Short mmCIF file of C-alpha atoms in Angstrom, two decimals:
data_model
loop_
_atom_site.label_atom_id
_atom_site.label_comp_id
_atom_site.label_asym_id
_atom_site.label_seq_id
_atom_site.Cartn_x
_atom_site.Cartn_y
_atom_site.Cartn_z
CA MET O 1 0.08 46.63 43.35
CA GLY O 2 -2.38 43.90 42.44
CA VAL O 3 -3.37 40.96 44.51
CA LEU O 4 -1.64 37.74 43.53
CA VAL O 5 -3.98 34.80 43.43
CA PRO O 6 -2.35 31.57 44.66
CA GLY O 7 -1.47 29.30 41.76
CA GLU O 8 -1.90 32.01 39.14
CA ALA O 9 1.78 32.59 38.56
CA SER O 10 2.54 28.92 38.29
CA ALA O 11 -0.35 28.43 35.88
CA GLU O 12 0.87 31.18 33.59
CA SER O 13 4.51 30.12 33.78
CA GLY O 14 3.79 26.40 33.38
CA PRO O 15 2.97 24.45 30.26
CA VAL O 16 -0.22 26.46 29.71
CA ARG O 17 1.56 29.41 28.15
CA PRO O 18 3.44 27.38 25.47
CA ALA O 19 0.24 25.48 24.68
CA ARG O 20 -1.68 28.72 24.22
CA ALA O 21 1.11 30.08 22.06
CA LEU O 22 1.00 26.96 19.90
CA VAL O 23 -2.76 27.24 19.50
CA THR O 24 -2.41 30.90 18.56
CA VAL O 25 0.24 30.10 15.96
CA LEU O 26 -1.92 27.33 14.47
CA ARG O 27 -4.96 29.58 14.33
CA SER O 28 -3.03 32.36 12.65
CA GLY O 29 -1.52 29.94 10.16
CA LEU O 30 -4.88 28.39 9.27
CA ALA O 31 -6.72 31.72 9.17
CA PRO O 32 -6.24 32.19 5.39
CA VAL O 33 -7.53 28.67 4.73
CA ALA O 34 -10.53 29.24 6.98
CA GLY O 35 -11.20 32.50 5.19
CA LEU O 36 -11.31 30.72 1.84
CA LEU O 37 -13.56 27.95 3.14
CA ARG O 38 -16.02 30.23 4.94
CA PRO O 39 -17.71 31.58 1.78
CA LEU O 40 -18.00 28.00 0.48
CA GLU O 41 -19.79 26.99 3.69
CA VAL O 42 -17.58 23.93 4.07
CA ASP O 43 -17.69 22.25 7.47
CA THR O 44 -14.19 22.78 8.83
CA ARG O 45 -14.79 20.24 11.58
CA MET O 46 -15.40 17.56 8.97
CA LEU O 47 -12.21 18.56 7.17
CA GLY O 48 -10.36 18.31 10.47
CA MET O 49 -11.65 14.79 11.01
CA VAL O 50 -10.67 13.80 7.47
CA ALA O 51 -7.20 15.28 7.98
CA ALA O 52 -6.79 13.42 11.29
CA LEU O 53 -7.90 10.19 9.60
CA ALA O 54 -5.38 10.74 6.81
CA VAL O 55 -2.59 11.29 9.35
CA ILE O 56 -3.53 8.10 11.20
CA TRP O 57 -3.66 6.06 8.00
CA ILE O 58 -0.30 7.36 6.79
CA ALA O 59 1.27 6.66 10.18
CA PHE O 60 -0.10 3.11 10.23
CA ASP O 61 1.12 2.56 6.68
CA ILE O 62 4.63 3.67 7.61
CA VAL O 63 4.71 1.49 10.72
CA SER O 64 3.35 -1.55 8.85
CA GLY O 65 5.81 -1.17 6.00
CA GLY O 66 3.21 -0.25 3.38
CA THR O 67 0.73 -3.00 4.26
CA PHE O 68 -1.99 -0.83 5.77
CA LEU O 69 -2.79 1.12 2.59
CA SER O 70 -2.65 -1.91 0.35
CA PRO O 71 -5.76 -2.62 -1.76
CA ARG O 72 -6.49 -5.87 0.07
CA ASN O 73 -6.37 -4.26 3.52
CA LEU O 74 -8.53 -1.32 2.43
CA TRP O 75 -11.01 -3.83 1.02
CA ASN O 76 -11.12 -5.68 4.34
CA LEU O 77 -11.58 -2.43 6.27
CA SER O 78 -14.43 -1.30 4.02
CA VAL O 79 -16.24 -4.64 4.33
CA GLN O 80 -15.81 -4.80 8.11
CA SER O 81 -16.88 -1.21 8.68
CA ALA O 82 -19.97 -1.33 6.44
CA SER O 83 -22.26 -2.69 9.16
CA ILE O 84 -20.80 -0.28 11.71
CA GLY O 85 -21.44 2.65 9.38
CA ILE O 86 -25.07 1.62 8.94
CA MET O 87 -25.54 1.30 12.70
CA ALA O 88 -23.83 4.63 13.30
CA THR O 89 -26.17 6.34 10.84
CA GLY O 90 -29.21 5.12 12.73
CA MET O 91 -27.59 5.88 16.08
CA VAL O 92 -27.25 9.55 15.09
CA LEU O 93 -31.04 9.83 14.85
CA ILE O 94 -31.38 8.25 18.29
CA ILE O 95 -28.79 10.48 19.92
CA VAL O 96 -30.18 13.73 18.49
CA SER O 97 -33.54 12.76 20.00
CA ARG O 98 -31.76 12.62 23.39
CA ASN O 99 -32.03 8.85 23.71
CA ILE O 100 -29.62 5.92 23.69
CA ASP O 101 -29.63 2.38 22.34
CA LEU O 102 -27.53 -0.15 24.21
CA SER O 103 -28.92 -3.13 22.32
CA VAL O 104 -27.73 -2.23 18.82
CA GLY O 105 -24.78 -4.64 18.88
CA SER O 106 -26.75 -7.56 20.30
CA MET O 107 -29.58 -6.82 17.89
CA LEU O 108 -27.16 -6.90 14.94
CA GLY O 109 -25.82 -10.28 16.06
CA PHE O 110 -29.32 -11.64 16.61
CA LEU O 111 -30.49 -10.55 13.15
CA GLY O 112 -27.39 -11.97 11.48
CA TYR O 113 -27.80 -15.26 13.30
CA THR O 114 -31.47 -15.39 12.37
CA MET O 115 -30.71 -14.90 8.68
CA ALA O 116 -28.04 -17.59 8.88
CA MET O 117 -30.46 -20.02 10.54
CA PHE O 118 -33.06 -19.20 7.89
CA GLN O 119 -30.67 -20.11 5.06
CA ALA O 120 -28.94 -23.14 6.57
CA VAL O 121 -31.59 -24.75 8.79
CA TRP O 122 -35.16 -23.49 8.52
CA LEU O 123 -35.52 -23.10 4.75
CA PRO O 124 -33.80 -26.34 3.61
CA GLN O 125 -34.62 -28.62 6.56
CA SER O 126 -37.80 -27.38 8.23
CA LEU O 127 -39.54 -26.34 5.00
CA GLY O 128 -37.76 -28.88 2.76
CA LEU O 129 -36.93 -26.37 0.03
CA GLY O 130 -33.24 -27.27 -0.23
CA LEU O 131 -30.10 -25.19 -0.40
CA GLU O 132 -28.86 -22.73 -3.03
CA GLN O 133 -32.26 -21.68 -4.31
CA PRO O 134 -32.43 -18.52 -6.47
CA TYR O 135 -34.69 -16.84 -3.93
CA THR O 136 -32.79 -17.83 -0.78
CA TRP O 137 -30.75 -14.64 -0.44
CA ILE O 138 -33.78 -12.46 -1.20
CA LEU O 139 -35.91 -14.13 1.45
CA ALA O 140 -33.04 -13.95 3.94
CA LEU O 141 -32.70 -10.20 3.42
CA LEU O 142 -36.44 -9.68 3.73
CA VAL O 143 -36.53 -11.66 6.97
CA GLY O 144 -33.65 -9.62 8.41
CA ILE O 145 -35.14 -6.27 7.41
CA ALA O 146 -38.63 -7.15 8.63
CA LEU O 147 -37.41 -8.56 11.94
CA GLY O 148 -35.11 -5.58 12.51
CA ALA O 149 -37.94 -3.14 11.84
CA LEU O 150 -40.22 -5.09 14.18
CA ILE O 151 -37.72 -5.15 17.04
CA GLY O 152 -36.78 -1.49 16.59
CA GLY O 153 -40.43 -0.48 16.36
CA LEU O 154 -41.27 -2.45 19.51
CA GLN O 155 -38.51 -0.85 21.55
CA GLY O 156 -39.31 2.58 20.16
CA PHE O 157 -43.00 2.11 20.97
CA ILE O 158 -42.19 1.27 24.57
CA VAL O 159 -39.98 4.35 24.88
CA ALA O 160 -42.29 6.79 23.06
CA PHE O 161 -45.71 5.67 24.27
CA GLY O 162 -44.88 3.64 27.37
CA GLY O 163 -42.75 6.36 28.91
CA VAL O 164 -39.99 3.92 29.84
CA PRO O 165 -36.47 5.44 29.56
CA SER O 166 -34.56 4.25 26.54
CA PHE O 167 -31.66 3.22 28.77
CA ILE O 168 -33.85 0.66 30.55
CA VAL O 169 -35.58 -0.61 27.40
CA THR O 170 -32.42 -1.09 25.36
CA LEU O 171 -30.52 -2.57 28.30
CA GLY O 172 -33.24 -5.22 28.54
CA GLY O 173 -33.06 -5.69 24.78
CA LEU O 174 -29.30 -6.18 25.02
CA LEU O 175 -29.78 -9.08 27.44
CA VAL O 176 -32.70 -10.60 25.52
CA TRP O 177 -31.16 -10.57 22.04
CA ARG O 178 -27.78 -11.74 23.31
CA GLY O 179 -29.49 -14.58 25.16
CA LEU O 180 -31.39 -15.62 22.05
CA LEU O 181 -28.09 -15.88 20.18
CA PHE O 182 -27.04 -18.75 22.42
CA ARG O 183 -30.56 -20.17 22.42
CA TYR O 184 -30.25 -20.82 18.67
CA ALA O 185 -27.15 -23.04 18.60
CA GLN O 186 -25.03 -22.13 21.63
CA GLY O 187 -23.20 -19.49 19.60
CA GLN O 188 -21.74 -21.98 17.12
CA THR O 189 -21.02 -21.15 13.48
CA ILE O 190 -23.97 -21.67 11.14
CA ALA O 191 -23.15 -23.11 7.71
CA PRO O 192 -23.48 -23.44 4.81
CA LEU O 193 -24.77 -20.04 3.73
CA ASP O 194 -26.13 -19.19 0.31
CA THR O 195 -23.28 -18.30 -2.07
CA THR O 196 -25.03 -15.19 -3.40
CA PHE O 197 -25.65 -14.02 0.15
CA GLN O 198 -21.96 -14.50 0.95
CA MET O 199 -20.97 -12.39 -2.03
CA LEU O 200 -23.24 -9.57 -0.86
CA GLY O 201 -21.00 -9.33 2.21
CA GLY O 202 -17.82 -9.19 0.15
CA GLY O 203 -17.08 -12.92 0.30
CA THR O 204 -15.24 -14.98 -2.28
CA VAL O 205 -17.00 -18.05 -3.65
CA GLY O 206 -14.78 -20.04 -6.00
CA THR O 207 -13.64 -17.66 -8.69
CA ARG O 208 -16.41 -15.17 -8.00
CA ILE O 209 -15.65 -12.21 -5.75
CA GLY O 210 -18.29 -10.05 -4.14
CA ALA O 211 -16.84 -6.80 -5.47
CA LEU O 212 -17.30 -4.45 -8.40
CA GLY O 213 -13.72 -4.70 -9.55
CA GLU O 214 -10.95 -2.13 -9.87
CA TRP O 215 -12.20 0.25 -12.56
CA PRO O 216 -15.91 0.08 -11.62
CA SER O 217 -14.91 0.90 -8.02
CA TRP O 218 -12.90 3.93 -9.15
CA THR O 219 -15.77 5.02 -11.38
CA LEU O 220 -18.28 4.69 -8.57
CA GLY O 221 -16.02 6.64 -6.22
CA LEU O 222 -15.61 9.49 -8.72
CA VAL O 223 -19.36 9.60 -9.35
CA LEU O 224 -20.03 9.83 -5.62
CA CYS O 225 -17.45 12.62 -5.22
CA VAL O 226 -19.05 14.59 -8.05
CA ALA O 227 -22.48 14.05 -6.49
CA ILE O 228 -21.25 15.35 -3.12
CA VAL O 229 -19.75 18.47 -4.70
CA TYR O 230 -22.93 19.05 -6.70
CA ALA O 231 -25.03 18.71 -3.54
CA GLN O 232 -22.82 21.25 -1.75
CA VAL O 233 -23.07 23.74 -4.63
CA THR O 234 -26.84 23.43 -4.98
CA SER O 235 -27.30 23.73 -1.21
CA ARG O 236 -25.27 26.95 -1.17
CA ARG O 237 -27.26 28.39 -4.09
CA ARG O 238 -30.51 27.52 -2.34
CA LYS O 239 -29.41 29.20 0.88
CA ARG O 240 -28.34 32.34 -1.02
CA ARG O 241 -31.74 32.58 -2.69
#
């Protein structure tokens, strides 16, 4: 007779056994699919995330009565998530280097506010160059990119060469950049912005819409899909060689 460990019987007879059985059934059912994807070197974790996203979107669309997957709502989601996607891309590089950046949100707000002040206050009033100049949106973008690179380089320099933990540096940056937001104009809305600059963010100015349109969007999406497949195929060929 074996020795019965306290709690072992209850653990096996509880909800653990059905859960394990469900996992086993799912694994056995998906085994043929995994076998087909393994030679193609497709990331099954990415496919799982895409499948989960599809399930969430379909569920939201059913609950909202077909509003969630409407073209207008998908357009709003894509515009709102563009800045988050850019920040997430840079954050990956920070995380893989075993660091963290707590100031990314405050830095984004500070840069956006600075570009708005440049278009609505500094350029037309302080420099007397007026509004709606052909070069306004270009200069605003250059100011935002240059200032963002300067701030990021400064914080990175302190972490890399000063030996200060990134948690401390970016926590200080969070407080500084958020404070400067209110130092500009107490957090009030800055207007008017350059119309071309508004369209770059997906805005609508009169009859002009900051979008490619229906068929150009579909074309661009198909081109990107083909490019992704081509990159996967060439990467697999290179690894085989």
